[in-house]
mmCIF file of C-alpha atoms in Angstrom:
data_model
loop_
_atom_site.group_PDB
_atom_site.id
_atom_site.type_symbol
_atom_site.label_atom_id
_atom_site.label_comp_id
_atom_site.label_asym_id
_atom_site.label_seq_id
_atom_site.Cartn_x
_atom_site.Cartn_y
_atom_site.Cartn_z
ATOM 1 C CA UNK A 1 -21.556 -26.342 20.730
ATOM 2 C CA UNK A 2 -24.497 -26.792 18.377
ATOM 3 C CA UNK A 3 -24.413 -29.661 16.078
ATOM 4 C CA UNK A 4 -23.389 -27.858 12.812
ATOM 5 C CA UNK A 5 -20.268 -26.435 14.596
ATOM 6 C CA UNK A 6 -19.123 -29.805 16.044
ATOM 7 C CA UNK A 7 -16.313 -31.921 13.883
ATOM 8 C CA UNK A 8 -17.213 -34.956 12.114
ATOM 9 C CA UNK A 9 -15.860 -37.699 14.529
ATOM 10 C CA UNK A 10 -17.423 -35.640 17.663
ATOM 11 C CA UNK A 11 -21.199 -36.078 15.805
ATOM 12 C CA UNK A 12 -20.201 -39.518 14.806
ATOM 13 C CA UNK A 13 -19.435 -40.222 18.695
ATOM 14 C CA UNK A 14 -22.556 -38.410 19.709
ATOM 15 C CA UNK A 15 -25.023 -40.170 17.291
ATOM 16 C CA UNK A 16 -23.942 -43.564 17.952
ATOM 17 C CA UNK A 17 -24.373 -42.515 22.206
ATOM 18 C CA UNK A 18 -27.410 -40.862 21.473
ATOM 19 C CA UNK A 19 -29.355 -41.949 18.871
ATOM 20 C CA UNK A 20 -30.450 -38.821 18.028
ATOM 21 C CA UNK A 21 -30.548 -37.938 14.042
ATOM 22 C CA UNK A 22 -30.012 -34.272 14.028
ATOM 23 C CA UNK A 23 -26.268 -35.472 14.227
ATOM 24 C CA UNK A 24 -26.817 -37.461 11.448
ATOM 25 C CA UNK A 25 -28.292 -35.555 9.643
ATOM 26 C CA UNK A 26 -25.834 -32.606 9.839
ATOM 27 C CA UNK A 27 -23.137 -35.204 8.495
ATOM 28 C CA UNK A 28 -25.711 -35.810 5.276
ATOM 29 C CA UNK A 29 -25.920 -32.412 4.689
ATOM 30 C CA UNK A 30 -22.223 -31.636 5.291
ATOM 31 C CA UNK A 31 -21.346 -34.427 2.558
ATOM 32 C CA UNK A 32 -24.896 -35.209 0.729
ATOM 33 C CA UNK A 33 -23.823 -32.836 -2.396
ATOM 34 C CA UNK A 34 -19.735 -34.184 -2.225
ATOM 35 C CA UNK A 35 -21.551 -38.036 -2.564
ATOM 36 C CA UNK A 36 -23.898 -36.893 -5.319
ATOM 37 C CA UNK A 37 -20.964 -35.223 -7.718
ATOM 38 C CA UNK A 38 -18.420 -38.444 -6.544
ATOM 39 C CA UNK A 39 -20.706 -40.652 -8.113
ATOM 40 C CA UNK A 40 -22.473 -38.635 -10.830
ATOM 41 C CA UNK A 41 -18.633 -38.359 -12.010
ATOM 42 C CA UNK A 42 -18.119 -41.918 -12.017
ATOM 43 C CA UNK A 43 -21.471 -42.893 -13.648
ATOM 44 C CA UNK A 44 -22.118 -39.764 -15.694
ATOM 45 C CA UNK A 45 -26.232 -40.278 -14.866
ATOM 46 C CA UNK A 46 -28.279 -38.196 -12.455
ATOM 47 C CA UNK A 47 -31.184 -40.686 -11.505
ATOM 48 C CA UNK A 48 -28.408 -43.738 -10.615
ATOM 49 C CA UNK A 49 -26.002 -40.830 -8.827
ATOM 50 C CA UNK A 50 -29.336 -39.928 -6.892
ATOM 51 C CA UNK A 51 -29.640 -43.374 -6.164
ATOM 52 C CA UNK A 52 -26.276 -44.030 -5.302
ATOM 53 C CA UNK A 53 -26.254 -41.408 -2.523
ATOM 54 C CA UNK A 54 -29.094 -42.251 -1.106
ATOM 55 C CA UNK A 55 -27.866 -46.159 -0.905
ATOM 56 C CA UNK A 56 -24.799 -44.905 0.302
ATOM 57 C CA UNK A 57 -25.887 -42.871 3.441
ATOM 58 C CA UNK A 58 -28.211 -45.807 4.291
ATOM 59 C CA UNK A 59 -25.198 -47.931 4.347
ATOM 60 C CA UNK A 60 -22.956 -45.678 6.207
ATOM 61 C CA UNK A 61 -25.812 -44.678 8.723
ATOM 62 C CA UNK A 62 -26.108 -48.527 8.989
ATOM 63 C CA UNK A 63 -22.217 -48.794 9.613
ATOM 64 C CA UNK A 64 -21.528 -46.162 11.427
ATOM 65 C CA UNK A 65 -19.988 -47.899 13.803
ATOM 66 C CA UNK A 66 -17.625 -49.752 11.744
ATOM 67 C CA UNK A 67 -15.556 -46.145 11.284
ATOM 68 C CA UNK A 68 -12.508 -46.500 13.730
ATOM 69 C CA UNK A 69 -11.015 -42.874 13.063
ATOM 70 C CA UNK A 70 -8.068 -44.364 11.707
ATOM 71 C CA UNK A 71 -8.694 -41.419 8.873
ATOM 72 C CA UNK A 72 -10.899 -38.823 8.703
ATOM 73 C CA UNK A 73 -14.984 -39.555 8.302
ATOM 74 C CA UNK A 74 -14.599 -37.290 4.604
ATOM 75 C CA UNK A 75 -12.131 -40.298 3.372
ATOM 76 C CA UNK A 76 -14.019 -43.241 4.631
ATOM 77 C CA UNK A 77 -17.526 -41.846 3.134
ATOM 78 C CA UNK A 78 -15.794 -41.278 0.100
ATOM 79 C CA UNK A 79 -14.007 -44.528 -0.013
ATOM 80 C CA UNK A 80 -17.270 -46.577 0.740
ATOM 81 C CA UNK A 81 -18.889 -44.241 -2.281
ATOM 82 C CA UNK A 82 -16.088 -45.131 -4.584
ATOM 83 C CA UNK A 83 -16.389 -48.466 -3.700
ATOM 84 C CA UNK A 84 -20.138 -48.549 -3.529
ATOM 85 C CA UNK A 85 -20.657 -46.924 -7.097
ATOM 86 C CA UNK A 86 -17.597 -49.573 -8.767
ATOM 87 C CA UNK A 87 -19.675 -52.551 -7.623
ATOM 88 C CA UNK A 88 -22.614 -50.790 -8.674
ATOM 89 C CA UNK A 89 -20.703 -50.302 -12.625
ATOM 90 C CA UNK A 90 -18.976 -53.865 -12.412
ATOM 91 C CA UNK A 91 -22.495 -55.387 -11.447
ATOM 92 C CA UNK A 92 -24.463 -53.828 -14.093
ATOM 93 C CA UNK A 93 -21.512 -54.403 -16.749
ATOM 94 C CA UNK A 94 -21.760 -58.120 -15.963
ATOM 95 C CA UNK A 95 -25.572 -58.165 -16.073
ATOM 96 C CA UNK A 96 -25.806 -56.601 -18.994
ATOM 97 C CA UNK A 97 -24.079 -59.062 -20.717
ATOM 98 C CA UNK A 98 -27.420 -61.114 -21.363
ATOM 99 C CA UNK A 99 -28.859 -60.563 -25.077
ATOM 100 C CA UNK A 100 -32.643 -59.835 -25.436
ATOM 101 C CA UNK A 101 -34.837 -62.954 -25.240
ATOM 102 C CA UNK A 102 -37.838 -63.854 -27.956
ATOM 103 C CA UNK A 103 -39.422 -65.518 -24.927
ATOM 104 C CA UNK A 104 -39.673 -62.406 -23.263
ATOM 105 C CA UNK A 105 -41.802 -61.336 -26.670
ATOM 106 C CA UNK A 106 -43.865 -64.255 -26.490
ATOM 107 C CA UNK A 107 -45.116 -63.652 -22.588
ATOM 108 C CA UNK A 108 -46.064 -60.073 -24.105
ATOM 109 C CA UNK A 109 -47.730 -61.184 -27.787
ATOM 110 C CA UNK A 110 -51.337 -62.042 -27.891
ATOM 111 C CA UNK A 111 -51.957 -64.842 -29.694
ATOM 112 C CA UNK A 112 -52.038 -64.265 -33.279
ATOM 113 C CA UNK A 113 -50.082 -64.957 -36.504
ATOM 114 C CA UNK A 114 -46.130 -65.504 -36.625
ATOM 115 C CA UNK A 115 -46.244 -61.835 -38.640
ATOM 116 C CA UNK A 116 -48.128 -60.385 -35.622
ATOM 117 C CA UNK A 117 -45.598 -61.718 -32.670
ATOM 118 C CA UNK A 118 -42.684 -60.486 -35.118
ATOM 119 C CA UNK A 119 -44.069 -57.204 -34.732
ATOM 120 C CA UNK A 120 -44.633 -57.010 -31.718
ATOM 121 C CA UNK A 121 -41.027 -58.331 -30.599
ATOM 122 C CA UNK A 122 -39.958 -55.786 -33.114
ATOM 123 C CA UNK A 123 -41.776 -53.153 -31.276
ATOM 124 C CA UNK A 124 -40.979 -54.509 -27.579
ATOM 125 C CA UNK A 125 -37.327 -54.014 -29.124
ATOM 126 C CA UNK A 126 -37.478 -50.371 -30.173
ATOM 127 C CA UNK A 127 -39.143 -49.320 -26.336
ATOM 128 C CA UNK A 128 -36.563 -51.321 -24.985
ATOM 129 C CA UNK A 129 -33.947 -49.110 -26.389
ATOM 130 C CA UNK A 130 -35.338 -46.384 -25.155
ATOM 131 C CA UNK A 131 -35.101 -47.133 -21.132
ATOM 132 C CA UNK A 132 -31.555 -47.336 -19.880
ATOM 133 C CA UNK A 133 -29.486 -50.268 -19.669
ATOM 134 C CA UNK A 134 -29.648 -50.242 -15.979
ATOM 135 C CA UNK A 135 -33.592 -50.661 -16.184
ATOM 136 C CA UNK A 136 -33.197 -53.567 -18.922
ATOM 137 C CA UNK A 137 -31.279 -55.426 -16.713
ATOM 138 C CA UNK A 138 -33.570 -54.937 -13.778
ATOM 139 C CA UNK A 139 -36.525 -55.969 -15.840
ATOM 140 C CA UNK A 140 -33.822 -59.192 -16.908
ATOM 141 C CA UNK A 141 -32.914 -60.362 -13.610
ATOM 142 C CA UNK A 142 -37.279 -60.260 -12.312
ATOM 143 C CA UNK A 143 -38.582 -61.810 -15.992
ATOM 144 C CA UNK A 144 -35.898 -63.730 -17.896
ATOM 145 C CA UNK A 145 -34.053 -65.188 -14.470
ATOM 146 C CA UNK A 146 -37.140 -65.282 -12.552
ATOM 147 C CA UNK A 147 -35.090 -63.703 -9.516
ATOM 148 C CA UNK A 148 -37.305 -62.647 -6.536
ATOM 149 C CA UNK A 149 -37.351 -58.576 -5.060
ATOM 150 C CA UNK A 150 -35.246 -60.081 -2.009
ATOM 151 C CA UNK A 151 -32.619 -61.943 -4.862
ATOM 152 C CA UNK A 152 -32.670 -58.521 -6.821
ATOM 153 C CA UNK A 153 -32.450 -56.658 -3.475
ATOM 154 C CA UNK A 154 -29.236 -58.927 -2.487
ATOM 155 C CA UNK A 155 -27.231 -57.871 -6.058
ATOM 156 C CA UNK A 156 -28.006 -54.344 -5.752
ATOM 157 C CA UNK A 157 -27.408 -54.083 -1.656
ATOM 158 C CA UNK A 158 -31.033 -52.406 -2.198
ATOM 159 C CA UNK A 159 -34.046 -52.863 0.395
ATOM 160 C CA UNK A 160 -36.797 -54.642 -0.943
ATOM 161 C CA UNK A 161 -39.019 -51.260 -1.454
ATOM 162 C CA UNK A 162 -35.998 -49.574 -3.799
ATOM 163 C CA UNK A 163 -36.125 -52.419 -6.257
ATOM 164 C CA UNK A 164 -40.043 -52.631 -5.937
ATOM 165 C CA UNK A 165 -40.238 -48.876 -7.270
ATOM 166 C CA UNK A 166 -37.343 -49.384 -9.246
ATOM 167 C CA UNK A 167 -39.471 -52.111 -10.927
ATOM 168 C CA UNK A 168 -42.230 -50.284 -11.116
ATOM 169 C CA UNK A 169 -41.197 -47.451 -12.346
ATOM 170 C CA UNK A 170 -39.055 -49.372 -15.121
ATOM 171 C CA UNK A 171 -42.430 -51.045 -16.000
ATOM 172 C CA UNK A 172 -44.550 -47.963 -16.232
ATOM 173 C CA UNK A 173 -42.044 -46.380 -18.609
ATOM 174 C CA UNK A 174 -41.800 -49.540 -21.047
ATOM 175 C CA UNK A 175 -45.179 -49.996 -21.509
ATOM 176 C CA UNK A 176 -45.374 -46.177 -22.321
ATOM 177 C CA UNK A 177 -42.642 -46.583 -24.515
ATOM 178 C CA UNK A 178 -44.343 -50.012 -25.827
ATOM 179 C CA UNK A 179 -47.664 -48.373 -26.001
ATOM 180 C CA UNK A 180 -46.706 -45.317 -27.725
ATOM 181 C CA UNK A 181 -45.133 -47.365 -30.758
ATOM 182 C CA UNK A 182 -47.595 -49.808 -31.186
ATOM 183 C CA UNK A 183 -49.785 -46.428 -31.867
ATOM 184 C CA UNK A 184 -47.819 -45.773 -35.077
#
């Protein structure tokens, strides 16, 4: 039998003997869409959903081994992605409980007047509001708690390179967002 005509628990059995990722990779595409709309339902946004999945199949290739058959491979992925996306929604619910900072402003101002460095916290304000509340509290956790990529990495069960694009990316659209105001 070729891979795609195999059942689940026969390529699980086969990858972890083998090694070899085609039988991986035939469970990924078997479930990689069923992941996707599991946790786009739960967090009603595409870019962490896409995230989600991805984190999720790099934890259950990981794992793999930890799945006894005790139920089928479709229930465990999707009870690790249920899980998975909760403690993604209970993490970012707790982190977001942290209110915007003036120090934050001041690292950003250039020196100037008291009128000037209201501005521009007023202005820091507006782009902030227009990233999502996800990327805010990324952008918290690096500036205003002065958390490492490896502490960051930790909270979000994220390898270092995620939350270093992640970061960037968050970065690259605030000071667009920043930039773009200030130019008004």
């Amino acid at each position: 039998m070729t891979a795609p005509q195999l059942r689940d628990e026969e390529l699980i059995r086969l990858f972890l003997s083998t090694h070899q990722n085609e039988y991986f990779e035939t469970i990924y595409h078997r479930y990689v869409n069923k992941v996707y709309r599991r946790c786009y339902s739960l967090t009603k946004c595409t870019a962490k959903a896409e995230d989600y999945t991805q984190d999720i199949f790099l934890r259950v290739h990981a794992n793999l081994n930890g799945f006894k058959e005790r139920s089928s491979f479709s229930t465990w992925l999707y009870s690790i992605s249920y899980n998975y996306c909760m403690d993604q929604i209970r993490l970012n619910h707790r982190l977001n409980t942290v209110t915007i900072d003036e120090d934050m402003a001041h690292t950003i101002a250039d020196e100037g007047d008291a009128e000037f460095h209201e501005e521009q916290l007023q202005t820091l304000q507006l782009a902030i509001q227009t990233i999502s509340t996800d990327e805010v509290t990324l952008l918290r956790l690096k500036y205003e708690q002065d958390l490492d990529i490896k502490e960051i990495a930790k909270q979000y069960n994220l390898k270092d390179s995620a939350v270093k694009m992640r970061l960037k990316r968050t970065r690259d659209k605030l000071r667009t967002q920043y930039t773009y105001r200030l130019d008004f």
